[in-house]
């Protein structure tokens, strides 16, 4: 079970703040005797025989040809009932209910490129515009420089839907919906045509795959429509492109003007997540519809583990979207600080990690011995502890235990009211959601809670909207606190809540929960790509669930504060929308390049970015190219562009069979070119070289091509970090440009001098006096 607030809808749909579990779901059918499950069948569109009048007719005949007749007789099931989706834009084929035997037979059929079993995905779950430099505290902001035509970019948000009444989706002053938009506003319980406007230009719900796996949606307890009762989708959509809302706050915290990264952009909400999770057939249909609808950017804050490129249906669908010019941004996951914990690692996807901002919500723990400890909290309730009084302090764990027990974790039913009533209870993080621990304390009669980090979380603190007075503190102070309890017969404490504080230093810091590299699918593709604000983010919220997401939370708020790579992903999606508006001719790769090469790797103390889990400097495996800098990204000077064929050529270096490659060739009938000898030569903005361990290879060369998007006459000089284990030579070391959009190629040769115990990190920078075009370098 992940440690995060539980939505009212069900206790097992977790908006992950920290720990994300990925798995491929092996789903039993509601008809056990047929053992049917959902399979996604990718079909070669170009192979349709002339005898068929349309592709769906042909797809249906293929499904019909493998159906088990005995099953058909028993269930009176035909191919149309078996098919739950057809895909026609970013992906070609159908999703159908099949037995394992039927799926195996269909996989052998001519024209069938691949079959993907249904996969379950989980959600990766005000200050940021100013922190990112999008608005200035003094005078003009970036948005004021945008023209009316710049607001025709549409961002598709795949999530839990949208709460259309939120002020963040006010369309006052917006121009008519752009003519290129072909989407629609689907209706259902709690959602009508009038809920779409010039801000929310489209809304759809996808549930056929979910219902096939989990049974019919209970329409009395869940909105079978684009309406969001979970809150996560509303939060991410508002972060992407929410309209300005003055006086936004959560119970008085983070008071200010809330707005999205691209407040003039349009939003299309695609609801793919339900009580029991998010299913790949629904996600795939949403991507397919979004591309056909005309989105320019896709924001996808969810993940389903890592599998080979050709076996990952979201990766394949994102490839198709990229081919159609759509920028795809995905969350990296919340499984950090463990290494190799990334998801969504395909090079055509922008993989986003999470970082902090310079805003915090401090709280104090004042002990009876005079010691004060600093923590965080978003508690704002009627019951506040008396500032003149000290309260008994209790910890139910053992003093000499090296492992956590249910009582120390404050799990449901583990606290004895006779021992905790009237006291402040110390609870260790882990297993259950943080806010739920406080509810357990409250039910047992406790008057407050101190939530202590364990080694897993280190010193990173994330504020929560608790249901009783509660403060979260770091691991070191947590150990000191427990020592005080065990060595003092009359240990006491009080809790003080200090509101909102700005100007936190150092910031940004890479969040401990943010998933880390390297990307073991392809070490030469450095992931994550970048980090963006993902800790304590204020944005719009659903009107039918409390800020803690617990069913017992009767509070209702218009805005909520959440943390997770789910929150960092829409920051990048929104900034990508700004870049697309200013540079409509840019490809998805060009936009990602601009974000990566202008990212920064130093905090507001001018020191290297730190890792919250260790307080040590973070590496490109943690922060990728660095923290996004939207203002710089609008004018990057040079970009590393990548065409769809280049990505396909990259796949040709991944030892895929011809059949596996056809998954990406689709209707384009792409073939492997000769331009890419190695995956390290993909024109990626980051550089990662891998020396073979058991060979005598002593030198490796990397090739890159940059496109001038700055002044026509430019000259760039190179700077490269020194490395202990290798010498680095760049040829040429000066790049001359005489026209805009001119391309120049350079090469970097790495010569090994000695074997280092681990990877070495550095960087390469091209400078023209105005622009800094930076690329992280990893030598393994």
Short mmCIF file of C-alpha atoms in Angstrom, two decimals, residues 133-559:
data_model
loop_
_atom_site.label_atom_id
_atom_site.label_comp_id
_atom_site.label_asym_id
_atom_site.label_seq_id
_atom_site.Cartn_x
_atom_site.Cartn_y
_atom_site.Cartn_z
CA UNK A 133 10.11 33.38 -13.67
CA UNK A 134 6.86 33.41 -15.65
CA UNK A 135 5.71 36.49 -13.80
CA UNK A 136 7.76 39.28 -12.31
CA UNK A 137 7.27 40.68 -8.85
CA UNK A 138 8.24 44.10 -10.18
CA UNK A 139 6.73 44.75 -13.57
CA UNK A 140 5.92 42.85 -16.72
CA UNK A 141 5.35 39.12 -16.96
CA UNK A 142 5.81 36.63 -19.73
CA UNK A 143 2.08 36.17 -20.31
CA UNK A 144 1.54 39.87 -21.07
CA UNK A 145 3.84 39.46 -24.06
CA UNK A 146 1.63 36.78 -25.62
CA UNK A 147 -0.70 37.65 -28.51
CA UNK A 148 -4.30 36.48 -28.85
CA UNK A 149 -3.29 33.86 -31.40
CA UNK A 150 -0.85 32.40 -28.86
CA UNK A 151 -3.79 31.12 -26.85
CA UNK A 152 -4.98 28.54 -29.37
CA UNK A 153 -2.80 25.75 -27.96
CA UNK A 154 -4.81 22.83 -26.52
CA UNK A 155 -3.40 20.62 -23.75
CA UNK A 156 -4.94 17.19 -23.28
CA UNK A 157 -4.84 16.06 -19.64
CA UNK A 158 -5.22 12.31 -19.04
CA UNK A 159 -6.30 11.91 -15.44
CA UNK A 160 -9.37 11.60 -13.19
CA UNK A 161 -11.45 14.19 -15.05
CA UNK A 162 -12.19 17.81 -14.22
CA UNK A 163 -14.32 19.87 -11.79
CA UNK A 164 -15.62 22.45 -14.28
CA UNK A 165 -17.08 24.86 -11.70
CA UNK A 166 -13.62 25.73 -10.39
CA UNK A 167 -12.69 29.37 -10.92
CA UNK A 168 -9.48 28.11 -12.49
CA UNK A 169 -11.51 27.17 -15.57
CA UNK A 170 -13.18 30.56 -16.03
CA UNK A 171 -13.12 31.51 -19.74
CA UNK A 172 -13.85 35.23 -19.37
CA UNK A 173 -12.10 37.20 -22.10
CA UNK A 174 -10.97 34.16 -24.06
CA UNK A 175 -11.31 34.02 -27.84
CA UNK A 176 -13.58 31.44 -29.53
CA UNK A 177 -12.41 27.84 -29.56
CA UNK A 178 -9.67 27.44 -32.21
CA UNK A 179 -10.81 26.08 -35.57
CA UNK A 180 -8.34 23.19 -35.52
CA UNK A 181 -10.11 21.71 -32.49
CA UNK A 182 -12.26 18.69 -33.42
CA UNK A 183 -13.03 17.39 -29.93
CA UNK A 184 -16.33 17.21 -28.11
CA UNK A 185 -17.88 17.57 -24.68
CA UNK A 186 -19.29 14.21 -23.63
CA UNK A 187 -22.17 14.19 -21.20
CA UNK A 188 -22.98 11.93 -18.28
CA UNK A 189 -23.86 12.07 -14.61
CA UNK A 190 -22.98 15.53 -13.33
CA UNK A 191 -21.59 16.70 -16.66
CA UNK A 192 -23.46 18.46 -19.45
CA UNK A 193 -22.51 20.36 -22.60
CA UNK A 194 -22.61 23.64 -20.69
CA UNK A 195 -19.70 22.49 -18.52
CA UNK A 196 -17.39 22.98 -21.49
CA UNK A 197 -16.48 26.52 -22.45
CA UNK A 198 -13.64 28.40 -24.12
CA UNK A 199 -11.22 27.17 -21.45
CA UNK A 200 -12.37 23.54 -21.13
CA UNK A 201 -12.83 22.91 -24.84
CA UNK A 202 -13.32 19.16 -24.59
CA UNK A 203 -14.07 16.44 -22.05
CA UNK A 204 -14.33 12.70 -22.50
CA UNK A 205 -14.53 9.64 -20.23
CA UNK A 206 -13.00 6.22 -20.98
CA UNK A 207 -14.15 3.26 -18.91
CA UNK A 208 -14.75 0.21 -21.11
CA UNK A 209 -11.42 -1.38 -20.22
CA UNK A 210 -11.96 -0.57 -16.55
CA UNK A 211 -15.44 -2.09 -16.50
CA UNK A 212 -14.25 -5.18 -18.34
CA UNK A 213 -11.67 -5.75 -15.62
CA UNK A 214 -13.43 -4.49 -12.50
CA UNK A 215 -17.14 -4.73 -13.25
CA UNK A 216 -19.69 -2.00 -13.84
CA UNK A 217 -19.08 1.40 -12.33
CA UNK A 218 -21.48 2.22 -9.49
CA UNK A 219 -23.05 5.36 -10.88
CA UNK A 220 -24.53 6.27 -7.51
CA UNK A 221 -21.11 6.57 -5.88
CA UNK A 222 -18.96 7.53 -8.86
CA UNK A 223 -19.43 9.94 -11.75
CA UNK A 224 -19.48 7.90 -14.94
CA UNK A 225 -18.64 11.06 -16.85
CA UNK A 226 -15.75 13.52 -17.22
CA UNK A 227 -16.57 15.02 -13.80
CA UNK A 228 -13.75 14.62 -11.30
CA UNK A 229 -14.60 13.61 -7.76
CA UNK A 230 -11.07 12.46 -6.92
CA UNK A 231 -9.47 15.91 -7.30
CA UNK A 232 -6.21 14.78 -8.90
CA UNK A 233 -7.29 15.56 -12.48
CA UNK A 234 -8.65 18.98 -11.54
CA UNK A 235 -5.37 19.78 -9.77
CA UNK A 236 -3.19 18.77 -12.74
CA UNK A 237 -5.40 20.52 -15.31
CA UNK A 238 -5.35 23.75 -13.32
CA UNK A 239 -1.57 23.50 -12.95
CA UNK A 240 -1.22 23.22 -16.73
CA UNK A 241 -3.48 26.06 -17.82
CA UNK A 242 -5.65 27.36 -15.00
CA UNK A 243 -7.00 30.90 -15.33
CA UNK A 244 -5.83 33.41 -12.70
CA UNK A 245 -7.71 33.20 -9.38
CA UNK A 246 -6.99 35.93 -6.85
CA UNK A 247 -7.02 35.04 -3.18
CA UNK A 248 -6.55 31.31 -3.77
CA UNK A 249 -5.48 29.38 -0.66
CA UNK A 250 -5.90 26.18 1.32
CA UNK A 251 -7.40 27.02 4.70
CA UNK A 252 -5.38 30.22 4.68
CA UNK A 253 -2.11 28.62 3.60
CA UNK A 254 -0.31 29.63 0.35
CA UNK A 255 -2.54 32.68 -0.07
CA UNK A 256 -2.09 34.46 -3.41
CA UNK A 257 -3.04 34.35 -7.08
CA UNK A 258 -3.21 30.81 -8.45
CA UNK A 259 -2.75 30.31 -12.18
CA UNK A 260 -1.49 27.65 -14.51
CA UNK A 261 1.75 27.68 -16.43
CA UNK A 262 -0.08 28.63 -19.65
CA UNK A 263 -3.21 30.47 -18.41
CA UNK A 264 -4.24 31.34 -21.96
CA UNK A 265 -4.09 27.76 -23.25
CA UNK A 266 -7.14 25.51 -23.62
CA UNK A 267 -7.77 22.30 -21.66
CA UNK A 268 -9.20 19.01 -22.90
CA UNK A 269 -9.93 16.60 -20.04
CA UNK A 270 -9.69 12.86 -20.73
CA UNK A 271 -10.88 10.85 -17.74
CA UNK A 272 -9.05 7.52 -17.71
CA UNK A 273 -8.70 6.84 -13.96
CA UNK A 274 -11.42 5.40 -11.76
CA UNK A 275 -11.90 3.92 -8.29
CA UNK A 276 -9.72 0.90 -9.03
CA UNK A 277 -7.04 2.51 -11.15
CA UNK A 278 -6.29 3.44 -14.74
CA UNK A 279 -6.27 0.76 -17.46
CA UNK A 280 -4.11 0.73 -20.54
CA UNK A 281 -6.92 0.13 -23.05
CA UNK A 282 -8.70 3.24 -21.75
CA UNK A 283 -5.47 5.27 -21.71
CA UNK A 284 -4.67 4.19 -25.25
CA UNK A 285 -8.13 5.18 -26.45
CA UNK A 286 -7.75 8.57 -24.77
CA UNK A 287 -4.39 9.22 -26.47
CA UNK A 288 -5.87 8.11 -29.79
CA UNK A 289 -8.92 10.38 -29.42
CA UNK A 290 -6.81 13.30 -28.17
CA UNK A 291 -4.58 13.20 -31.23
CA UNK A 292 -7.62 13.02 -33.51
CA UNK A 293 -9.27 15.85 -31.55
CA UNK A 294 -6.33 18.13 -32.23
CA UNK A 295 -4.41 18.50 -28.95
CA UNK A 296 -0.95 20.08 -29.18
CA UNK A 297 0.34 18.79 -25.84
CA UNK A 298 -0.48 15.68 -23.79
CA UNK A 299 0.02 15.74 -20.00
CA UNK A 300 0.02 12.26 -18.46
CA UNK A 301 0.66 12.03 -14.70
CA UNK A 302 0.55 8.26 -14.33
CA UNK A 303 2.74 5.23 -14.84
CA UNK A 304 2.62 1.48 -15.22
CA UNK A 305 6.13 0.16 -14.77
CA UNK A 306 8.91 -0.32 -17.26
CA UNK A 307 8.92 -2.87 -20.05
CA UNK A 308 10.59 -3.04 -23.44
CA UNK A 309 9.70 -0.16 -25.74
CA UNK A 310 7.66 -2.39 -28.06
CA UNK A 311 5.73 -3.98 -25.16
CA UNK A 312 4.72 -0.69 -23.53
CA UNK A 313 1.39 0.37 -25.04
CA UNK A 314 1.68 3.93 -23.69
CA UNK A 315 5.15 4.22 -25.23
CA UNK A 316 3.82 3.01 -28.58
CA UNK A 317 0.86 5.40 -28.42
CA UNK A 318 3.14 8.30 -27.43
CA UNK A 319 5.32 7.49 -30.45
CA UNK A 320 2.25 7.83 -32.66
CA UNK A 321 1.32 11.12 -31.00
CA UNK A 322 4.86 12.42 -31.49
CA UNK A 323 4.65 11.52 -35.19
CA UNK A 324 1.58 13.76 -35.37
CA UNK A 325 3.47 16.67 -33.78
CA UNK A 326 2.09 16.29 -30.26
CA UNK A 327 4.41 16.96 -27.29
CA UNK A 328 4.00 14.24 -24.62
CA UNK A 329 4.94 14.93 -21.01
CA UNK A 330 4.83 12.16 -18.38
CA UNK A 331 5.65 11.93 -14.69
CA UNK A 332 8.79 9.99 -13.75
CA UNK A 333 7.16 8.28 -10.77
CA UNK A 334 7.29 8.54 -6.99
CA UNK A 335 9.53 5.58 -6.19
CA UNK A 336 12.64 7.56 -5.26
CA UNK A 337 15.19 7.81 -3.89
CA UNK A 338 15.81 4.24 -5.05
CA UNK A 339 17.91 4.13 -8.22
CA UNK A 340 16.48 2.70 -11.45
CA UNK A 341 12.95 3.55 -10.27
CA UNK A 342 11.85 5.52 -13.34
CA UNK A 343 8.84 4.91 -15.49
CA UNK A 344 7.91 6.47 -18.87
CA UNK A 345 11.51 6.35 -20.13
CA UNK A 346 11.01 6.40 -23.92
CA UNK A 347 13.16 9.11 -25.56
CA UNK A 348 10.16 10.62 -27.39
CA UNK A 349 8.50 11.30 -24.00
CA UNK A 350 9.49 14.18 -21.71
CA UNK A 351 10.08 12.40 -18.39
CA UNK A 352 9.65 14.79 -15.46
CA UNK A 353 11.00 14.48 -11.92
CA UNK A 354 9.96 16.61 -8.94
CA UNK A 355 11.66 19.38 -7.00
CA UNK A 356 10.82 21.83 -4.23
CA UNK A 357 10.09 25.56 -4.40
CA UNK A 358 11.15 28.40 -2.12
CA UNK A 359 7.88 28.22 -0.14
CA UNK A 360 7.24 26.18 2.97
CA UNK A 361 4.69 25.74 5.76
CA UNK A 362 6.74 25.61 8.97
CA UNK A 363 5.56 24.27 12.30
CA UNK A 364 7.35 23.75 15.60
CA UNK A 365 7.52 20.99 18.16
CA UNK A 366 8.29 22.47 21.58
CA UNK A 367 9.47 19.82 24.04
CA UNK A 368 9.21 19.93 27.79
CA UNK A 369 12.99 20.07 28.11
CA UNK A 370 13.07 23.35 26.17
CA UNK A 371 14.24 21.83 22.89
CA UNK A 372 12.46 23.08 19.74
CA UNK A 373 12.22 21.07 16.53
CA UNK A 374 11.22 22.42 13.14
CA UNK A 375 8.76 20.60 10.90
CA UNK A 376 5.89 21.33 8.51
CA UNK A 377 2.12 21.18 8.60
CA UNK A 378 -1.03 22.43 6.87
CA UNK A 379 -3.23 21.93 9.92
CA UNK A 380 -5.86 24.61 10.36
CA UNK A 381 -8.68 23.35 12.55
CA UNK A 382 -10.98 24.54 15.29
CA UNK A 383 -9.13 22.50 17.88
CA UNK A 384 -5.74 24.10 18.50
CA UNK A 385 -3.51 23.07 21.38
CA UNK A 386 -3.14 25.65 24.12
CA UNK A 387 0.09 27.59 23.71
CA UNK A 388 0.43 27.80 27.49
CA UNK A 389 0.32 24.07 28.10
CA UNK A 390 2.55 21.03 27.60
CA UNK A 391 0.90 17.73 26.68
CA UNK A 392 2.08 14.20 27.57
CA UNK A 393 4.10 12.63 24.78
CA UNK A 394 3.94 8.94 23.88
CA UNK A 395 5.57 6.60 21.35
CA UNK A 396 4.19 3.08 21.05
CA UNK A 397 7.25 1.56 19.41
CA UNK A 398 10.00 -0.29 21.24
CA UNK A 399 13.16 1.57 22.22
CA UNK A 400 15.53 -1.19 21.11
CA UNK A 401 13.74 -2.30 17.95
CA UNK A 402 15.43 -1.84 14.56
CA UNK A 403 12.21 -2.51 12.65
CA UNK A 404 8.87 -0.75 12.59
CA UNK A 405 5.85 -2.33 14.25
CA UNK A 406 2.15 -1.65 13.64
CA UNK A 407 1.80 0.50 16.79
CA UNK A 408 4.75 2.74 15.94
CA UNK A 409 3.21 3.19 12.48
CA UNK A 410 -0.16 4.09 14.04
CA UNK A 411 -1.97 1.64 11.79
CA UNK A 412 -5.72 1.18 12.05
CA UNK A 413 -6.75 -0.54 15.31
CA UNK A 414 -3.26 -0.60 16.87
CA UNK A 415 -3.54 2.25 19.40
CA UNK A 416 -4.98 1.62 22.87
CA UNK A 417 -7.07 4.63 23.99
CA UNK A 418 -6.00 3.99 27.59
CA UNK A 419 -2.41 4.69 26.56
CA UNK A 420 -2.82 7.59 24.13
CA UNK A 421 -5.92 9.50 25.24
CA UNK A 422 -5.13 13.16 25.94
CA UNK A 423 -1.58 12.78 24.63
CA UNK A 424 0.48 13.78 21.60
CA UNK A 425 1.38 10.56 19.79
CA UNK A 426 4.57 9.98 17.79
CA UNK A 427 3.90 8.03 14.58
CA UNK A 428 6.49 6.67 12.15
CA UNK A 429 5.91 7.12 8.44
CA UNK A 430 5.28 4.09 6.30
CA UNK A 431 2.63 1.60 5.09
CA UNK A 432 -0.46 3.77 5.63
CA UNK A 433 -1.22 7.31 4.38
CA UNK A 434 0.22 10.07 6.53
CA UNK A 435 -3.09 11.83 7.20
CA UNK A 436 -4.79 8.53 8.04
CA UNK A 437 -2.32 8.00 10.88
CA UNK A 438 -3.61 11.20 12.45
CA UNK A 439 -7.17 9.94 12.10
CA UNK A 440 -6.19 6.76 13.97
CA UNK A 441 -4.67 8.90 16.73
CA UNK A 442 -7.78 11.07 16.87
CA UNK A 443 -10.10 8.05 17.13
CA UNK A 444 -8.02 6.71 20.01
CA UNK A 445 -8.37 10.00 21.91
CA UNK A 446 -4.99 11.53 21.12
CA UNK A 447 -4.86 15.33 20.99
CA UNK A 448 -2.03 15.64 18.47
CA UNK A 449 0.51 13.79 16.35
CA UNK A 450 4.18 14.14 15.49
CA UNK A 451 4.93 12.32 12.24
CA UNK A 452 8.57 11.20 12.09
CA UNK A 453 10.49 10.31 8.96
CA UNK A 454 12.37 7.05 8.70
CA UNK A 455 15.57 6.32 6.77
CA UNK A 456 13.46 5.90 3.64
CA UNK A 457 12.40 9.56 3.71
CA UNK A 458 15.43 11.16 5.34
CA UNK A 459 14.98 14.88 5.98
CA UNK A 460 12.46 15.63 3.24
CA UNK A 461 9.26 17.12 4.62
CA UNK A 462 5.95 17.34 2.78
CA UNK A 463 3.11 19.25 4.36
CA UNK A 464 -0.32 17.65 4.85
CA UNK A 465 -3.79 18.97 5.62
CA UNK A 466 -4.21 16.99 8.85
CA UNK A 467 -7.45 16.28 10.69
CA UNK A 468 -5.92 16.99 14.12
CA UNK A 469 -2.97 19.12 15.24
CA UNK A 470 0.02 17.38 13.63
CA UNK A 471 3.59 18.22 12.62
CA UNK A 472 5.96 16.24 10.37
CA UNK A 473 9.68 16.22 11.25
CA UNK A 474 12.80 14.68 9.71
CA UNK A 475 14.53 11.42 10.56
CA UNK A 476 17.35 12.90 12.69
CA UNK A 477 15.05 14.93 14.90
CA UNK A 478 12.67 11.97 14.99
CA UNK A 479 15.38 9.82 16.58
CA UNK A 480 16.16 12.58 19.06
CA UNK A 481 12.48 12.91 19.91
CA UNK A 482 12.11 9.19 20.61
CA UNK A 483 15.26 9.24 22.75
CA UNK A 484 13.66 12.01 24.82
CA UNK A 485 10.53 9.91 25.34
CA UNK A 486 12.48 6.81 26.37
CA UNK A 487 14.77 8.65 28.78
CA UNK A 488 12.23 10.94 30.42
CA UNK A 489 9.38 9.62 32.54
CA UNK A 490 7.37 12.79 31.98
CA UNK A 491 8.07 13.67 28.36
CA UNK A 492 5.83 16.46 27.09
CA UNK A 493 5.44 18.57 23.96
CA UNK A 494 3.37 21.22 22.28
CA UNK A 495 2.77 21.99 18.61
CA UNK A 496 2.93 25.44 17.01
CA UNK A 497 1.76 26.30 13.46
CA UNK A 498 3.53 29.20 11.77
CA UNK A 499 1.64 29.64 8.47
CA UNK A 500 3.32 30.25 5.09
CA UNK A 501 6.96 31.19 4.64
CA UNK A 502 8.67 32.32 1.43
CA UNK A 503 12.30 32.63 0.40
CA UNK A 504 13.33 29.17 1.57
CA UNK A 505 17.02 28.43 1.00
CA UNK A 506 18.29 26.30 -0.54
CA UNK A 507 15.76 25.77 -3.30
CA UNK A 508 15.01 24.07 -5.51
CA UNK A 509 15.96 20.68 -4.07
CA UNK A 510 15.29 17.35 -5.81
CA UNK A 511 12.43 15.64 -3.96
CA UNK A 512 13.35 12.40 -2.20
CA UNK A 513 10.29 10.65 -3.63
CA UNK A 514 11.12 11.61 -7.23
CA UNK A 515 12.03 8.49 -9.22
CA UNK A 516 15.64 8.16 -10.32
CA UNK A 517 17.72 6.90 -13.20
CA UNK A 518 19.60 5.41 -14.81
CA UNK A 519 17.37 4.22 -17.61
CA UNK A 520 18.26 0.53 -17.76
CA UNK A 521 16.35 0.03 -21.02
CA UNK A 522 18.97 2.20 -22.71
CA UNK A 523 21.79 3.63 -20.61
CA UNK A 524 22.67 5.96 -23.49
CA UNK A 525 19.35 7.81 -23.04
CA UNK A 526 19.66 9.82 -19.85
CA UNK A 527 16.48 9.96 -17.76
CA UNK A 528 14.72 11.78 -16.18
CA UNK A 529 14.87 14.61 -18.67
CA UNK A 530 14.33 17.42 -16.17
CA UNK A 531 12.77 18.35 -12.84
CA UNK A 532 10.02 20.87 -12.10
CA UNK A 533 8.07 21.99 -9.01
CA UNK A 534 6.30 18.99 -7.50
CA UNK A 535 6.27 19.58 -3.73
CA UNK A 536 3.44 21.42 -1.93
CA UNK A 537 1.72 22.66 -5.10
CA UNK A 538 -1.50 24.67 -4.72
CA UNK A 539 -4.12 24.15 -7.44
CA UNK A 540 -7.86 23.66 -7.94
CA UNK A 541 -9.70 20.80 -6.27
CA UNK A 542 -12.88 18.75 -6.57
CA UNK A 543 -15.96 19.94 -4.71
CA UNK A 544 -17.00 16.52 -3.38
CA UNK A 545 -13.93 15.38 -1.44
CA UNK A 546 -11.95 16.82 1.44
CA UNK A 547 -8.36 18.04 1.15
CA UNK A 548 -7.04 14.92 2.92
CA UNK A 549 -8.95 12.67 0.48
CA UNK A 550 -10.19 10.61 3.43
CA UNK A 551 -13.86 9.61 3.41
CA UNK A 552 -14.27 10.96 6.94
CA UNK A 553 -12.96 14.40 5.97
CA UNK A 554 -16.05 16.63 5.69
CA UNK A 555 -14.09 19.79 4.87
CA UNK A 556 -14.59 21.22 1.39
CA UNK A 557 -12.02 23.47 -0.26
CA UNK A 558 -11.65 25.10 -3.67
CA UNK A 559 -7.88 24.59 -3.74
#
